[in-house]
XYZ file of C-alpha atoms in Angstrom:
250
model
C -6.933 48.054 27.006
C -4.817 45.080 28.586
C -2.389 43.761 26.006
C -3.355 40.358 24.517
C -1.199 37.456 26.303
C 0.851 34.498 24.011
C -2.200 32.231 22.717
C -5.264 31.204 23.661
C -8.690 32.213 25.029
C -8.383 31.115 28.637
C -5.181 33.002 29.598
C -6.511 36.581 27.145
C -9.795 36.377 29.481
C -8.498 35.833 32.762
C -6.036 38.542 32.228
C -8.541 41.141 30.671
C -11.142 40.318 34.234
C -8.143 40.450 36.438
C -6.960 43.827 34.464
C -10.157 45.290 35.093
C -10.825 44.653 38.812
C -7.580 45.774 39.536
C -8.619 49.437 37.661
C -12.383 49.502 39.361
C -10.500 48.927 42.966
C -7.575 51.663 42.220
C -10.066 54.152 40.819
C -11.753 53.318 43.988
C -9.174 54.140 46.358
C -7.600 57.355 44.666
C -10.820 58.652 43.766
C -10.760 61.138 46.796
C -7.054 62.468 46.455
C -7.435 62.823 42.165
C -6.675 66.666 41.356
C -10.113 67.783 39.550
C -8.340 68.652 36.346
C -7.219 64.474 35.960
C -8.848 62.525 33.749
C -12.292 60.773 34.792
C -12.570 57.035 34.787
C -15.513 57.942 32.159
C -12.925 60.013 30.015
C -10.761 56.683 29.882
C -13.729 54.776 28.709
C -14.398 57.252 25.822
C -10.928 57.442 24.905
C -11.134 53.202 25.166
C -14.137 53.000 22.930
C -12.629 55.252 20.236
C -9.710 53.298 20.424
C -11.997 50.131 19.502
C -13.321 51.599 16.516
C -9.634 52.238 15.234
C -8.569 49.299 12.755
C -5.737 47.745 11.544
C -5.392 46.067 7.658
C -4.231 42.992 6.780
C -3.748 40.839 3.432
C -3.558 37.130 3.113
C -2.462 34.991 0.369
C -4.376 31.822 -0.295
C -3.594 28.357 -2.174
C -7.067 25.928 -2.119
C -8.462 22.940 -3.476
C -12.186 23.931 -3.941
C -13.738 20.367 -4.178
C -15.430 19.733 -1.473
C -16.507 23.323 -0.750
C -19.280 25.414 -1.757
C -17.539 28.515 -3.131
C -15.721 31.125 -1.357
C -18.472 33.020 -0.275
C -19.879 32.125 3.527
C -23.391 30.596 3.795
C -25.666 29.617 5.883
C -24.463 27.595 9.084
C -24.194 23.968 7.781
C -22.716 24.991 4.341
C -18.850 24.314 4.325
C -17.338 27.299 2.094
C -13.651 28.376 2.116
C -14.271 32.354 3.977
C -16.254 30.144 6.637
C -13.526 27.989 7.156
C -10.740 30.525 7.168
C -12.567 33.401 9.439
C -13.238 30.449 12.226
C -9.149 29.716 11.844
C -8.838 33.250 12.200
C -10.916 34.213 14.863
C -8.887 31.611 17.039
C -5.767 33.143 16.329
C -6.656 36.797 16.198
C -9.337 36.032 19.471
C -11.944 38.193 17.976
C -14.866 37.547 15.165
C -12.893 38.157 11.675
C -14.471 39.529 8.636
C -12.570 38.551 5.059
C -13.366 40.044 1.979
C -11.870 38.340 -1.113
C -10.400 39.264 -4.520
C -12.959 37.379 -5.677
C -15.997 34.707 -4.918
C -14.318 31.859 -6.648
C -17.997 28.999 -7.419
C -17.930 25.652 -5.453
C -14.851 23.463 -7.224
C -12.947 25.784 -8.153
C -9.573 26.203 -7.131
C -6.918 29.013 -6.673
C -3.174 28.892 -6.706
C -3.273 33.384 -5.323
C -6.882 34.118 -3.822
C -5.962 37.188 -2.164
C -8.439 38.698 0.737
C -8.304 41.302 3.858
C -9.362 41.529 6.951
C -9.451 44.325 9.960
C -7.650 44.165 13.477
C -8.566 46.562 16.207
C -5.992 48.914 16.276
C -5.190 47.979 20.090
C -4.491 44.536 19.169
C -1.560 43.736 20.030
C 0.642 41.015 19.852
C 4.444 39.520 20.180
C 4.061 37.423 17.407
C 5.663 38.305 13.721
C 3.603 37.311 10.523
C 5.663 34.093 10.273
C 4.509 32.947 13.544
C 0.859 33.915 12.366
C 1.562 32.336 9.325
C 2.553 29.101 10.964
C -0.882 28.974 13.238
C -2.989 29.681 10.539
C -1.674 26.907 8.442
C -1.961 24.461 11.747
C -5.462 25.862 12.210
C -6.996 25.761 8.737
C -8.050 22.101 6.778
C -5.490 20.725 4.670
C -7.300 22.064 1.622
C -6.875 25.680 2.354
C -3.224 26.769 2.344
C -2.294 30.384 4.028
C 0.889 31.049 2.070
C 1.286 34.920 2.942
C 0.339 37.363 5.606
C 0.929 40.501 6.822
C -0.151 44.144 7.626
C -1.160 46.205 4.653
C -0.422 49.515 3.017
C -3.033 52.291 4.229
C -6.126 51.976 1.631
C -5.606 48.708 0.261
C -8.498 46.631 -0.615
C -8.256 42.872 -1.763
C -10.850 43.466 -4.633
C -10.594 47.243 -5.471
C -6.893 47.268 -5.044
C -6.099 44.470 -7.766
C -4.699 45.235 -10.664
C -5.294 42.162 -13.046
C -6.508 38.417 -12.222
C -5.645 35.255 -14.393
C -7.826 32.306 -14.737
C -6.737 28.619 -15.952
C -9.060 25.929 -17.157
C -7.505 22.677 -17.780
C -9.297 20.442 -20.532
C -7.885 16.723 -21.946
C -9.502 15.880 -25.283
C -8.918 12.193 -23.990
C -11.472 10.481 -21.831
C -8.699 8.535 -19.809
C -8.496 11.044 -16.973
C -6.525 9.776 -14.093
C -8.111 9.788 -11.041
C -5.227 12.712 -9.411
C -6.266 14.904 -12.739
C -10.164 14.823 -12.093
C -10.477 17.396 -9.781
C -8.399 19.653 -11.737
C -9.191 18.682 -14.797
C -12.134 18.743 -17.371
C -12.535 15.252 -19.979
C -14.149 17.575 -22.941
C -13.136 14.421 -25.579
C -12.065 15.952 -28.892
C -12.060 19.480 -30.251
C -11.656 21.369 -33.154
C -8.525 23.679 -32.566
C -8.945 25.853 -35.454
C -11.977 27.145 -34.626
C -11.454 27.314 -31.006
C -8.172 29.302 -32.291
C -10.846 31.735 -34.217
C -13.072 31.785 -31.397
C -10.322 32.971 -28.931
C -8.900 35.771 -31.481
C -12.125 37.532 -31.880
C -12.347 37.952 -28.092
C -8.234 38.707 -27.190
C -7.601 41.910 -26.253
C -11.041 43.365 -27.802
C -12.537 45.691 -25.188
C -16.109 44.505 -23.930
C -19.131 45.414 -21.890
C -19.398 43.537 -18.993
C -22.820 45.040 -17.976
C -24.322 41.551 -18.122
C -22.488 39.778 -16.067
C -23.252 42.370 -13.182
C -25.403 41.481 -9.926
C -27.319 44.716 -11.425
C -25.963 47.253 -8.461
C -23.648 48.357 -10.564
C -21.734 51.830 -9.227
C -19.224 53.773 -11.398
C -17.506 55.360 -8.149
C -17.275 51.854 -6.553
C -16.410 49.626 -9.433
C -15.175 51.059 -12.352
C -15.759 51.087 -15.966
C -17.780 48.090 -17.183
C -16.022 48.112 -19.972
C -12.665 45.343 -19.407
C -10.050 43.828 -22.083
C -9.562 40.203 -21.419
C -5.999 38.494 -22.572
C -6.831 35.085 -24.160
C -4.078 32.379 -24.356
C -4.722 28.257 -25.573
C -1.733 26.265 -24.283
C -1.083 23.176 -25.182
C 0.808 21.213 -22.698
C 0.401 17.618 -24.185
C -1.145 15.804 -27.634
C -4.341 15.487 -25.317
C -3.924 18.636 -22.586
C -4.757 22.130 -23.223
C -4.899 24.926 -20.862
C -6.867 28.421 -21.557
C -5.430 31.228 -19.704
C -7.711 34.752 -19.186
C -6.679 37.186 -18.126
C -8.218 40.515 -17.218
């Protein structure tokens, strides 16, 4: 397989047509004088293909503002979501169709500060570029909202959702209904609360270990998932007379 050329669609085909003329015309030639015991033109191709099916892992490390997307998850063509936007980013760089899979499917508005997701190379990709100078396209490529802040190759058997260890969720609420405009999105104007019994609420819950069953999509597999059985942290912050933040963590 011809190595991948600097950046850009143009210059990778041209090379790859010119690559492969030049092969058809010198298998061509030194067809008659090959020794029968050389490789075949048709053994290269096998060796090729298998080759093709050989991958290469990567992780990424997202920041996003989730406003004015749909979720994480891809859709249907018209529906802006944040793994549509970033596997068209990274099909330009990477010059082949990109498949992410995500720590998780964060719901339309949300936002993430550490989304974490892989994706798969062919293993005959090749390029002179280091992760930083990935890192620096994708963050030219993608919209302003979505924010690539790490990248690299990753350790044999790693998985973005099966490989994490512990996630942490943050909702902001303001028990005052003067929200600034720059706080709406991140956010929520609940008006007043009772903090006692949200404290009571939040210690019957810390740290007790639940069954999750319900929350499942219903194809639940032991071998695939794990236990359904989880222990979520619980922790109420209070940041200001009128701003709380609930941390889980699980």
């Amino acid at each position: 397989m011809p190595k991948c050329l600097n950046w850009g669609p143009d210059s990778v085909a041209l090379t790859t047509n010119c690559c492969g003329v030049a092969c058809w015309l010198g298998a061509a030639r030194l067809d008659a004088l090959r020794p029968s015991n050389l490789p075949t033109v048709s053994d290269a191709a096998k060796r090729e293909d298998q080759d093709e099916r050989k991958t290469k892992t990567w992780f990424l490390v997202l920041a996003y503002d989730g406003t004015d997307f749909a979720g994480w998850q891809r859709q249907a063509e018209g529906v802006r979501t944040l793994q549509g936007e970033l596997e068209k980013a990274l099909a330009l760089i990477f010059r082949f169709p990109v498949k992410t899979l995500g720590a998780s499917r964060t719901d339309a508005g949300v936002h993430a500060h550490g989304q974490v997701c892989h994706f798969e190379s062919p293993e005959y990709w090749d390029s002179d570029a280091s992760d930083d100078v990935l890192l620096k396209r994708l963050r030219l490529t993608l919209p302003a909202a979505l924010l690539a802040r790490r990248i690299g190759r990753a350790p044999e058997g790693f998985h973005a959702r099966l490989s994490s260890c512990r996630k942490t969720y943050s909702y902001r609420l303001s028990t005052s209904l003067e929200l600034f405009p720059f706080e709406a999105r991140r956010c929520w104007a609940c008006g007043a609360l009772n903090l006692a019994k949200l404290q009571e609420g939040l210690r019957t819950l810390d740290g007790r270990p639940l069954d999750w069953t319900a929350f499942s999509m219903g194809d639940y597999e032991p071998e695939y998932h794990g236990p359904v059985v989880k222990t979520v942290q619980l922790l109420l912050k209070v940041e200001a007379p009128d701003r709380l933040v609930l941390y889980a963590t699980g």
